[in-house]
Amino acid sequence: MKHDMIGDPLNRVDGRLKVTGGATYSGEYKIPGLTYGVLVPATITSGTLVSMDTKAAERAPGVLAVITPFNAPKVPGFQPGAAKPVKGLKLFNDDQVHFNGQPIALVVAETFERATYAASLVKATYKAAPFETDFHKNFDKGVVPNEGKYKDYVRGEADAYKNAPVIVEQDYMLPSEMHNPMELHVTIAFWDGDDKVTLYTKSQGVIGSQRAIAGAFGLDPANVQINSRFVGGAFGSSLRTWPHEFAAVQAAKLVKRPVKLTLTREQMFTLVGYRPLTIQKIGLGAAADGKLVGITHESHSQTAVYEEFTENAVNVSRFLYASPNANTRYKVVPLNVGVPAPMRGPGEATGSFALESALDELSYKLKLDPIELRLRNYTYTDPERNLPWSSKFLKECYQQGSERIGWDKRPAEPGTLRDGEWMVGYGIGCGAFGAYRSKTSAKIKLLPDGTVNIQSATSDIGPGTATSMTLIAADTLGIPADKITFELGNSSFPVAPTQGGSQTCSSVGSAVHDVCVALKQKLNSLAGLPTDSTAAIDYSSILQKLNLPVLELTQDSQAGDEAKNYSMYSFSAHFAQVYVHPLTGVVKVKKLVAVVDGGKIVNRKTASSQMIGGAVGGLGMVLTEEAVFDDRYGRYVNGNFADYHVPVNADVPDIEAIFIDKPDPIINPVGSKGLGEISLIGVAAAVANAVYNATGKRIRELPITPDKILTTT
Amino acid sequence: MNPFNYSRSSAAAGAIQSLVKEPQAHLLAGGTNLIDLIKMGVVAPERLVDINPLPLKSVEKTAAGLHIGALATNSEVADHPLVLQDYPLLSLAINAGASPQLRNMATVGGNMMQRTRCNYFFDTAMPCNKRVPGSGCGALEGYNRMHALFGASDHCIAVNPSDMNIAMVALGAVVHVRGPKGERTIPFGEFHRLPGDHPEKDNTLERTELITAVELPASAAAFRNHSHYLKVRDRSSYAFALVSVAAALDMDGTTIKGARLAMGGVAHKPWRLHEPEAFLKGKPATEATFRQAAEIAMQGAKAYRYNKFKLTLAPNAILLALQTASA
């Protein structure tokens, strides 16, 4: 395709709605007769609910129902032997408490305030059991996950690094991190009779939500309507249907009225996942010339006793660098905690922090520039799968990024560059994330006035999906973007994958491309032209000429065998310039440069915003974010927005996003590989490596807070 | 949150009477702390007496110094020309706290009454002697990274979270209060108290008293040209101090004629450093002098498992604050 408009910086098509309050988010729908649900959390960490006293709550003003394990109507999908069993925690289905904060009751009342007050009156009697939340104490209880892909991986010889002339062997720790999107998780649910239900819910995938709700309640998916038109951030926390969403549906059925259930900020720390606490060991062995001899990457991360969570923490070490020997081990440690969830850049961000930090340590041992070390281990094919890359421009990323950050000013000797009283350093960290494409369907409608409407059941959690899809359609049809509307976030639209894994542009973009091509072909054939005619079409007159009121088409789009024959990844190189104060230990990131090989960039403006957002997420990961547990009680001690520190505007430096912008010739017709994850993957290592360059202090436990700078020698 | 009664009071006498009549009544000013505490179930007042209509907002010059009404907002005080001119330290400290939205609502009196941000105080499912006397101190053996170095007791190691208070105590402010028996004044340094056996009591204000004003002495304007508020925190804004330092010097060339020094984030009350102040008087403003002052300041410091770094950070912060103030 010729890409006349793809890449143009188009403003967000829904930008005005968002900044003027005109965008209606899931919790803002005015539904007649709406009631409010508030969850009651357990205050023990493991054990059994013996009894519950709900009398005072039930008598409180405006209360409609108090749902507990002792009176909850059974949810079919929660029962043993269910046709479509619900995975994970099943609220109010039994008397077991697996973690502190697990909901043990749901109060439904006429107002949110009345439900909140009544919830405070629910009293529970427990039989507490011993519990384990201390990851470090339970480290040795790590198990290899059941899923085959997490088995130990060996290429060549395991632990070959140990016999190399130059060795790095270190542990890296990442604490649990919370997604903490601005918008709270919320669900409004209401039934129409016994077999139809509608939800307005915060979701990254309305089709996934539809299937989950239909499965749990034994409904025909066609009778489950999911709406999630606008999402105020999610970062992976809305990839699945969570227990509170089922609870809202269950409660709406019981009270026979619409129920809105909004989590509190505090509940967001226990009920909607997080990036799990992880300790990784990296072993790197190199020859004196910097060529890697062996890479070993081991990871232990926490999971829940009631559900296993896994992610690709160690995979990056198998393919990012050439090494004849590489091996990985991955284990999870089950604890009495809420289950984790993928969080932007999921395991790859965790793994990249460890690998890229270790590589930086190796560069100092070798007295080699960190970029030169990466170049000496550059790989032109995927060493894990022995396949060609579909495209890879990581070298170009190194080059452009080092120019933009001013890499030539980086001191080879750490702790030697100053600006006034501040210590100055530079660092690099790289990332890779699989470029995926899932089967997607889109519907196009051409109206007599020449305007076009396209629908697909995808989501927009922030990247500007409707905007990029509009550009792809405009480019493919050859009409101005303002003649096109793109709709998403509705389960009655054609099937699209969940917005996760950086695959929306690739998957939905391909479907939009293909349905536009199909429309052109249809119009050509109706006009008696060869279907592949490239003659200009006058969309504003063609339907009248053909005497048609409307033309509507639906088109499926999916990958062929590409993924079998090629390794497909997006790549990124992040560069940081940091200032560290020797007296206070304060780290100020002065500049970040993100250079990305994400294939063809569809909209430079929203793509830049996406990169900046991901970089800020990486800043939080490396400098401020840490969910702290008190293992005596099994509770978070900083489970609120004041004490859990996401970066504030004043922490965010000048961030420059640079795109290689070369279409991938293999993955899809648009040539786009995806940006969502690689915008974050590598940022933490870039900053941590720059801190070392500035100070000579290697901090291997995130976040790098002032206390660690002051107490690390 | 419990159901409560709400009333507005337009006269100080009426507000005080409400406190006398109802032992569970609380005064409501900006509400930036109290409303949070009510929502979290940490406090459960039976009545909120909204004192915003009281005429206690004025900031004006008096014979004694600068009179700041208790209901003046933090923003109004921080931006006030007389404050900026004579007491810039106070402006710096206020602007180092919270966020613009909060400072627009928060009042001087309310800021003084702000409760600790100790995580165990805020979580009703964990023990806290300040919230429930006798329930134990969760922080003592728990996550005490933000906690005290000075003046703590085995019952409570929490710190006062205010930035404004640190500048106020350094500048030698005087608190004006009014109760059923009339008016009295309290030196700012004696307004807040150490936890001792009664951590539930943050300060020496009687339950039936109302803060009407804070007065900054005219003599403290001598520090106007050499003052600095340094706040070290985990992120650039909207975070409580790991350690903060209010430093104010009266300089004659390179000689220190007089000094005021106080620390935040290290004690249950704003921590005035009288001995280092006395030490600095008459000394040359050099790094060596400042380091010695910092060393004196740290005498008697006691750290816990997670806040040992403050033993390094606090003297460093004193040094840096004094260097900046003297420049």
PDB file of N, CA and C in Angstrom, chain A residues 43 116-117 120 266 421 581-584 586 588 623-624 626 628 630 632-633 635-638 641-648 650-651 705-707 710-711, chain B residues 1-3 40 117 119-120 123 125-127 137-139 141-143 145 230 232-240 242 291 309 312-313 316-317 319-320 323:
ATOM      1  N   THR A  43     -10.512  -8.744  56.899  1.00  0.00           N
ATOM      2  CA  THR A  43      -9.385  -8.152  57.623  1.00  0.00           C
ATOM      3  C   THR A  43      -8.466  -9.233  58.202  1.00  0.00           C
ATOM      4  N   THR A 116     -21.924   2.625  51.625  1.00  0.00           N
ATOM      5  CA  THR A 116     -20.619   2.698  52.290  1.00  0.00           C
ATOM      6  C   THR A 116     -20.775   2.602  53.801  1.00  0.00           C
ATOM      7  N   TYR A 117     -21.761   3.348  54.314  1.00  0.00           N
ATOM      8  CA  TYR A 117     -21.986   3.310  55.758  1.00  0.00           C
ATOM      9  C   TYR A 117     -22.428   1.919  56.202  1.00  0.00           C
ATOM     10  N   SER A 120     -19.777  -0.589  56.577  1.00  0.00           N
ATOM     11  CA  SER A 120     -18.953  -0.485  57.788  1.00  0.00           C
ATOM     12  C   SER A 120     -19.612  -1.184  58.979  1.00  0.00           C
ATOM     13  N   GLU A 266      -8.283   2.258  47.548  1.00  0.00           N
ATOM     14  CA  GLU A 266      -7.615   1.280  48.403  1.00  0.00           C
ATOM     15  C   GLU A 266      -7.873  -0.142  47.882  1.00  0.00           C
ATOM     16  N   GLU A 421      26.696  21.097  41.997  1.00  0.00           N
ATOM     17  CA  GLU A 421      26.839  20.086  43.047  1.00  0.00           C
ATOM     18  C   GLU A 421      26.261  18.724  42.625  1.00  0.00           C
ATOM     19  N   HIS A 581      21.875  14.035  43.461  1.00  0.00           N
ATOM     20  CA  HIS A 581      22.450  14.935  44.458  1.00  0.00           C
ATOM     21  C   HIS A 581      23.209  14.145  45.520  1.00  0.00           C
ATOM     22  N   PRO A 582      24.473  14.438  45.716  1.00  0.00           N
ATOM     23  CA  PRO A 582      25.263  13.614  46.637  1.00  0.00           C
ATOM     24  C   PRO A 582      24.834  13.743  48.099  1.00  0.00           C
ATOM     25  N   LEU A 583      24.228  14.857  48.478  1.00  0.00           N
ATOM     26  CA  LEU A 583      23.841  15.034  49.884  1.00  0.00           C
ATOM     27  C   LEU A 583      22.449  14.497  50.187  1.00  0.00           C
ATOM     28  N   THR A 584      21.523  14.660  49.260  1.00  0.00           N
ATOM     29  CA  THR A 584      20.142  14.249  49.537  1.00  0.00           C
ATOM     30  C   THR A 584      19.792  12.903  48.924  1.00  0.00           C
ATOM     31  N   VAL A 586      18.703  12.527  46.031  1.00  0.00           N
ATOM     32  CA  VAL A 586      17.596  12.733  45.093  1.00  0.00           C
ATOM     33  C   VAL A 586      18.093  12.508  43.664  1.00  0.00           C
ATOM     34  N   LYS A 588      17.194  13.116  39.761  1.00  0.00           N
ATOM     35  CA  LYS A 588      16.356  13.857  38.806  1.00  0.00           C
ATOM     36  C   LYS A 588      16.704  13.374  37.411  1.00  0.00           C
ATOM     37  N   LEU A 623      11.990   4.712  39.843  1.00  0.00           N
ATOM     38  CA  LEU A 623      12.295   5.708  40.875  1.00  0.00           C
ATOM     39  C   LEU A 623      11.310   5.783  42.039  1.00  0.00           C
ATOM     40  N   THR A 624      10.058   5.470  41.831  1.00  0.00           N
ATOM     41  CA  THR A 624       9.101   5.797  42.907  1.00  0.00           C
ATOM     42  C   THR A 624       8.153   4.682  43.334  1.00  0.00           C
ATOM     43  N   GLU A 626       6.372   1.351  44.617  1.00  0.00           N
ATOM     44  CA  GLU A 626       6.614   0.163  45.433  1.00  0.00           C
ATOM     45  C   GLU A 626       5.422  -0.038  46.363  1.00  0.00           C
ATOM     46  N   VAL A 628       4.163  -1.731  49.485  1.00  0.00           N
ATOM     47  CA  VAL A 628       4.864  -2.309  50.639  1.00  0.00           C
ATOM     48  C   VAL A 628       3.895  -3.115  51.509  1.00  0.00           C
ATOM     49  N   ASP A 630       3.098  -5.275  55.034  1.00  0.00           N
ATOM     50  CA  ASP A 630       3.488  -5.605  56.406  1.00  0.00           C
ATOM     51  C   ASP A 630       3.138  -7.072  56.600  1.00  0.00           C
ATOM     52  N   ARG A 632       3.386  -9.020  58.977  1.00  0.00           N
ATOM     53  CA  ARG A 632       2.776  -9.451  60.239  1.00  0.00           C
ATOM     54  C   ARG A 632       1.264  -9.504  60.103  1.00  0.00           C
ATOM     55  N   TYR A 633       0.744  -8.595  59.295  1.00  0.00           N
ATOM     56  CA  TYR A 633      -0.711  -8.504  59.140  1.00  0.00           C
ATOM     57  C   TYR A 633      -1.186  -8.953  57.761  1.00  0.00           C
ATOM     58  N   ARG A 635      -1.054  -7.050  55.141  1.00  0.00           N
ATOM     59  CA  ARG A 635      -1.735  -5.898  54.527  1.00  0.00           C
ATOM     60  C   ARG A 635      -0.709  -4.940  53.933  1.00  0.00           C
ATOM     61  N   TYR A 636      -1.138  -4.254  52.875  1.00  0.00           N
ATOM     62  CA  TYR A 636      -0.310  -3.178  52.345  1.00  0.00           C
ATOM     63  C   TYR A 636      -0.301  -2.033  53.344  1.00  0.00           C
ATOM     64  N   VAL A 637       0.868  -1.423  53.541  1.00  0.00           N
ATOM     65  CA  VAL A 637       0.916  -0.259  54.414  1.00  0.00           C
ATOM     66  C   VAL A 637       0.815   1.046  53.622  1.00  0.00           C
ATOM     67  N   ASN A 638       1.006   0.990  52.312  1.00  0.00           N
ATOM     68  CA  ASN A 638       0.902   2.233  51.527  1.00  0.00           C
ATOM     69  C   ASN A 638      -0.125   2.086  50.412  1.00  0.00           C
ATOM     70  N   PHE A 641      -3.281   6.490  47.277  1.00  0.00           N
ATOM     71  CA  PHE A 641      -2.650   7.322  46.256  1.00  0.00           C
ATOM     72  C   PHE A 641      -1.691   8.363  46.847  1.00  0.00           C
ATOM     73  N   ALA A 642      -1.740   8.575  48.158  1.00  0.00           N
ATOM     74  CA  ALA A 642      -0.806   9.530  48.768  1.00  0.00           C
ATOM     75  C   ALA A 642       0.537   8.855  49.033  1.00  0.00           C
ATOM     76  N   ASP A 643       0.493   7.622  49.502  1.00  0.00           N
ATOM     77  CA  ASP A 643       1.721   6.967  49.943  1.00  0.00           C
ATOM     78  C   ASP A 643       2.344   6.059  48.886  1.00  0.00           C
ATOM     79  N   TYR A 644       1.558   5.584  47.932  1.00  0.00           N
ATOM     80  CA  TYR A 644       2.107   4.852  46.789  1.00  0.00           C
ATOM     81  C   TYR A 644       2.394   5.903  45.729  1.00  0.00           C
ATOM     82  N   HIS A 645       3.657   6.045  45.379  1.00  0.00           N
ATOM     83  CA  HIS A 645       4.071   7.189  44.578  1.00  0.00           C
ATOM     84  C   HIS A 645       4.160   6.881  43.093  1.00  0.00           C
ATOM     85  N   VAL A 646       3.193   7.355  42.332  1.00  0.00           N
ATOM     86  CA  VAL A 646       3.382   7.407  40.879  1.00  0.00           C
ATOM     87  C   VAL A 646       4.092   8.730  40.593  1.00  0.00           C
ATOM     88  N   PRO A 647       4.801   8.827  39.483  1.00  0.00           N
ATOM     89  CA  PRO A 647       5.481  10.101  39.209  1.00  0.00           C
ATOM     90  C   PRO A 647       4.465  11.241  39.081  1.00  0.00           C
ATOM     91  N   VAL A 648       4.847  12.415  39.545  1.00  0.00           N
ATOM     92  CA  VAL A 648       4.028  13.617  39.339  1.00  0.00           C
ATOM     93  C   VAL A 648       4.616  14.393  38.150  1.00  0.00           C
ATOM     94  N   ALA A 650       6.043  17.110  37.933  1.00  0.00           N
ATOM     95  CA  ALA A 650       7.351  17.711  38.189  1.00  0.00           C
ATOM     96  C   ALA A 650       8.488  16.679  38.106  1.00  0.00           C
ATOM     97  N   ASP A 651       8.151  15.402  38.106  1.00  0.00           N
ATOM     98  CA  ASP A 651       9.179  14.365  37.958  1.00  0.00           C
ATOM     99  C   ASP A 651       9.473  14.061  36.490  1.00  0.00           C
ATOM    100  N   THR A 705      15.164   5.084  45.431  1.00  0.00           N
ATOM    101  CA  THR A 705      14.730   6.216  46.254  1.00  0.00           C
ATOM    102  C   THR A 705      15.956   6.836  46.937  1.00  0.00           C
ATOM    103  N   PRO A 706      15.827   8.068  47.458  1.00  0.00           N
ATOM    104  CA  PRO A 706      16.988   8.759  48.020  1.00  0.00           C
ATOM    105  C   PRO A 706      17.719   7.949  49.095  1.00  0.00           C
ATOM    106  N   ASP A 707      16.969   7.199  49.913  1.00  0.00           N
ATOM    107  CA  ASP A 707      17.607   6.425  50.981  1.00  0.00           C
ATOM    108  C   ASP A 707      18.601   5.417  50.417  1.00  0.00           C
ATOM    109  N   LEU A 710      21.824   7.041  49.368  1.00  0.00           N
ATOM    110  CA  LEU A 710      22.660   7.446  50.516  1.00  0.00           C
ATOM    111  C   LEU A 710      23.292   6.260  51.230  1.00  0.00           C
ATOM    112  N   THR A 711      22.626   5.103  51.207  1.00  0.00           N
ATOM    113  CA  THR A 711      23.131   3.982  52.019  1.00  0.00           C
ATOM    114  C   THR A 711      23.863   2.934  51.192  1.00  0.00           C
TER     115      THR A 711
ATOM    116  N   MET B   1     -17.441   5.844  56.979  1.00  0.00           N
ATOM    117  CA  MET B   1     -17.966   7.150  57.376  1.00  0.00           C
ATOM    118  C   MET B   1     -19.289   6.967  58.119  1.00  0.00           C
ATOM    119  N   ASN B   2     -19.379   7.634  59.269  1.00  0.00           N
ATOM    120  CA  ASN B   2     -20.604   7.532  60.050  1.00  0.00           C
ATOM    121  C   ASN B   2     -21.510   8.725  59.737  1.00  0.00           C
ATOM    122  N   PRO B   3     -22.801   8.586  59.937  1.00  0.00           N
ATOM    123  CA  PRO B   3     -23.675   9.758  59.774  1.00  0.00           C
ATOM    124  C   PRO B   3     -23.358  10.769  60.886  1.00  0.00           C
ATOM    125  N   MET B  40     -12.040   7.379  56.061  1.00  0.00           N
ATOM    126  CA  MET B  40     -11.283   6.169  56.369  1.00  0.00           C
ATOM    127  C   MET B  40     -11.756   5.501  57.663  1.00  0.00           C
ATOM    128  N   ARG B 117       0.689  11.161  59.245  1.00  0.00           N
ATOM    129  CA  ARG B 117       0.433  10.316  58.076  1.00  0.00           C
ATOM    130  C   ARG B 117       0.951   8.898  58.290  1.00  0.00           C
ATOM    131  N   ASN B 119       1.141   5.223  58.429  1.00  0.00           N
ATOM    132  CA  ASN B 119       0.256   4.289  57.741  1.00  0.00           C
ATOM    133  C   ASN B 119      -0.596   3.484  58.720  1.00  0.00           C
ATOM    134  N   TYR B 120      -0.048   3.241  59.899  1.00  0.00           N
ATOM    135  CA  TYR B 120      -0.779   2.427  60.877  1.00  0.00           C
ATOM    136  C   TYR B 120      -1.898   3.240  61.526  1.00  0.00           C
ATOM    137  N   ASP B 123      -4.845   3.032  58.882  1.00  0.00           N
ATOM    138  CA  ASP B 123      -5.485   1.744  58.577  1.00  0.00           C
ATOM    139  C   ASP B 123      -6.141   1.196  59.839  1.00  0.00           C
ATOM    140  N   ALA B 125      -7.502  -1.451  60.400  1.00  0.00           N
ATOM    141  CA  ALA B 125      -7.334  -2.890  60.641  1.00  0.00           C
ATOM    142  C   ALA B 125      -5.979  -3.207  61.279  1.00  0.00           C
ATOM    143  N   MET B 126      -5.174  -2.173  61.547  1.00  0.00           N
ATOM    144  CA  MET B 126      -3.879  -2.404  62.180  1.00  0.00           C
ATOM    145  C   MET B 126      -3.824  -1.608  63.498  1.00  0.00           C
ATOM    146  N   PRO B 127      -2.949  -2.000  64.414  1.00  0.00           N
ATOM    147  CA  PRO B 127      -2.915  -1.327  65.709  1.00  0.00           C
ATOM    148  C   PRO B 127      -2.298   0.073  65.614  1.00  0.00           C
ATOM    149  N   CYS B 137       1.616  -0.072  68.998  1.00  0.00           N
ATOM    150  CA  CYS B 137       2.172   0.737  67.909  1.00  0.00           C
ATOM    151  C   CYS B 137       2.579  -0.184  66.766  1.00  0.00           C
ATOM    152  N   GLY B 138       1.858  -0.076  65.644  1.00  0.00           N
ATOM    153  CA  GLY B 138       2.172  -0.929  64.495  1.00  0.00           C
ATOM    154  C   GLY B 138       3.512  -0.603  63.889  1.00  0.00           C
ATOM    155  N   ALA B 139       3.912   0.657  63.997  1.00  0.00           N
ATOM    156  CA  ALA B 139       5.121   1.112  63.299  1.00  0.00           C
ATOM    157  C   ALA B 139       6.404   0.700  64.011  1.00  0.00           C
ATOM    158  N   GLU B 141       7.661  -1.974  65.295  1.00  0.00           N
ATOM    159  CA  GLU B 141       8.321  -3.151  64.723  1.00  0.00           C
ATOM    160  C   GLU B 141       7.931  -3.332  63.263  1.00  0.00           C
ATOM    161  N   GLY B 142       7.264  -2.341  62.698  1.00  0.00           N
ATOM    162  CA  GLY B 142       6.737  -2.486  61.340  1.00  0.00           C
ATOM    163  C   GLY B 142       7.490  -1.656  60.332  1.00  0.00           C
ATOM    164  N   TYR B 143       6.766  -1.170  59.321  1.00  0.00           N
ATOM    165  CA  TYR B 143       7.381  -0.399  58.250  1.00  0.00           C
ATOM    166  C   TYR B 143       7.497   1.042  58.721  1.00  0.00           C
ATOM    167  N   ARG B 145       9.783   3.527  57.808  1.00  0.00           N
ATOM    168  CA  ARG B 145      10.707   4.320  56.992  1.00  0.00           C
ATOM    169  C   ARG B 145      10.482   5.814  57.148  1.00  0.00           C
ATOM    170  N   LEU B 230      14.334  23.327  52.825  1.00  0.00           N
ATOM    171  CA  LEU B 230      14.732  22.181  52.001  1.00  0.00           C
ATOM    172  C   LEU B 230      13.879  20.989  52.383  1.00  0.00           C
ATOM    173  N   VAL B 232      13.329  17.064  51.423  1.00  0.00           N
ATOM    174  CA  VAL B 232      13.781  15.886  50.669  1.00  0.00           C
ATOM    175  C   VAL B 232      12.660  14.863  50.692  1.00  0.00           C
ATOM    176  N   ARG B 233      12.266  14.422  49.498  1.00  0.00           N
ATOM    177  CA  ARG B 233      11.125  13.518  49.414  1.00  0.00           C
ATOM    178  C   ARG B 233      11.296  12.548  48.272  1.00  0.00           C
ATOM    179  N   ASP B 234      10.399  11.580  48.214  1.00  0.00           N
ATOM    180  CA  ASP B 234      10.527  10.492  47.241  1.00  0.00           C
ATOM    181  C   ASP B 234      10.145  10.897  45.825  1.00  0.00           C
ATOM    182  N   ARG B 235       9.378  11.963  45.677  1.00  0.00           N
ATOM    183  CA  ARG B 235       9.101  12.491  44.341  1.00  0.00           C
ATOM    184  C   ARG B 235       9.041  14.003  44.441  1.00  0.00           C
ATOM    185  N   SER B 236       8.979  14.690  43.313  1.00  0.00           N
ATOM    186  CA  SER B 236       9.206  16.135  43.306  1.00  0.00           C
ATOM    187  C   SER B 236       8.075  16.950  43.913  1.00  0.00           C
ATOM    188  N   SER B 237       6.907  16.375  44.026  1.00  0.00           N
ATOM    189  CA  SER B 237       5.781  17.111  44.588  1.00  0.00           C
ATOM    190  C   SER B 237       4.800  16.109  45.175  1.00  0.00           C
ATOM    191  N   TYR B 238       3.931  16.614  46.043  1.00  0.00           N
ATOM    192  CA  TYR B 238       2.867  15.773  46.606  1.00  0.00           C
ATOM    193  C   TYR B 238       3.431  14.505  47.253  1.00  0.00           C
ATOM    194  N   ALA B 239       4.393  14.723  48.137  1.00  0.00           N
ATOM    195  CA  ALA B 239       4.912  13.626  48.949  1.00  0.00           C
ATOM    196  C   ALA B 239       5.346  14.229  50.280  1.00  0.00           C
ATOM    197  N   PHE B 240       5.195  13.480  51.343  1.00  0.00           N
ATOM    198  CA  PHE B 240       5.610  13.981  52.644  1.00  0.00           C
ATOM    199  C   PHE B 240       7.130  13.910  52.753  1.00  0.00           C
ATOM    200  N   LEU B 242      10.816  13.107  53.732  1.00  0.00           N
ATOM    201  CA  LEU B 242      11.669  12.129  54.407  1.00  0.00           C
ATOM    202  C   LEU B 242      12.347  12.881  55.550  1.00  0.00           C
ATOM    203  N   ARG B 291      28.653  21.832  59.235  1.00  0.00           N
ATOM    204  CA  ARG B 291      28.754  20.399  59.545  1.00  0.00           C
ATOM    205  C   ARG B 291      28.729  20.175  61.060  1.00  0.00           C
ATOM    206  N   PHE B 309      18.459   5.440  57.314  1.00  0.00           N
ATOM    207  CA  PHE B 309      19.037   6.356  56.318  1.00  0.00           C
ATOM    208  C   PHE B 309      18.885   7.804  56.747  1.00  0.00           C
ATOM    209  N   THR B 312      21.844   9.648  58.093  1.00  0.00           N
ATOM    210  CA  THR B 312      22.747  10.258  57.107  1.00  0.00           C
ATOM    211  C   THR B 312      22.079  11.444  56.436  1.00  0.00           C
ATOM    212  N   LEU B 313      20.817  11.261  56.077  1.00  0.00           N
ATOM    213  CA  LEU B 313      20.117  12.291  55.312  1.00  0.00           C
ATOM    214  C   LEU B 313      19.927  13.578  56.126  1.00  0.00           C
ATOM    215  N   ASN B 316      23.012  15.806  56.370  1.00  0.00           N
ATOM    216  CA  ASN B 316      23.276  16.301  55.018  1.00  0.00           C
ATOM    217  C   ASN B 316      22.303  17.419  54.647  1.00  0.00           C
ATOM    218  N   ALA B 317      21.042  17.214  55.011  1.00  0.00           N
ATOM    219  CA  ALA B 317      20.016  18.202  54.665  1.00  0.00           C
ATOM    220  C   ALA B 317      20.236  19.501  55.426  1.00  0.00           C
ATOM    221  N   LEU B 319      23.139  20.638  56.430  1.00  0.00           N
ATOM    222  CA  LEU B 319      24.282  21.276  55.761  1.00  0.00           C
ATOM    223  C   LEU B 319      23.843  22.003  54.498  1.00  0.00           C
ATOM    224  N   LEU B 320      23.082  21.285  53.659  1.00  0.00           N
ATOM    225  CA  LEU B 320      22.673  21.864  52.380  1.00  0.00           C
ATOM    226  C   LEU B 320      21.738  23.062  52.585  1.00  0.00           C
ATOM    227  N   GLN B 323      23.837  25.988  53.789  1.00  0.00           N
ATOM    228  CA  GLN B 323      24.640  26.514  52.676  1.00  0.00           C
ATOM    229  C   GLN B 323      23.778  27.362  51.749  1.00  0.00           C
TER     230      GLN B 323
END
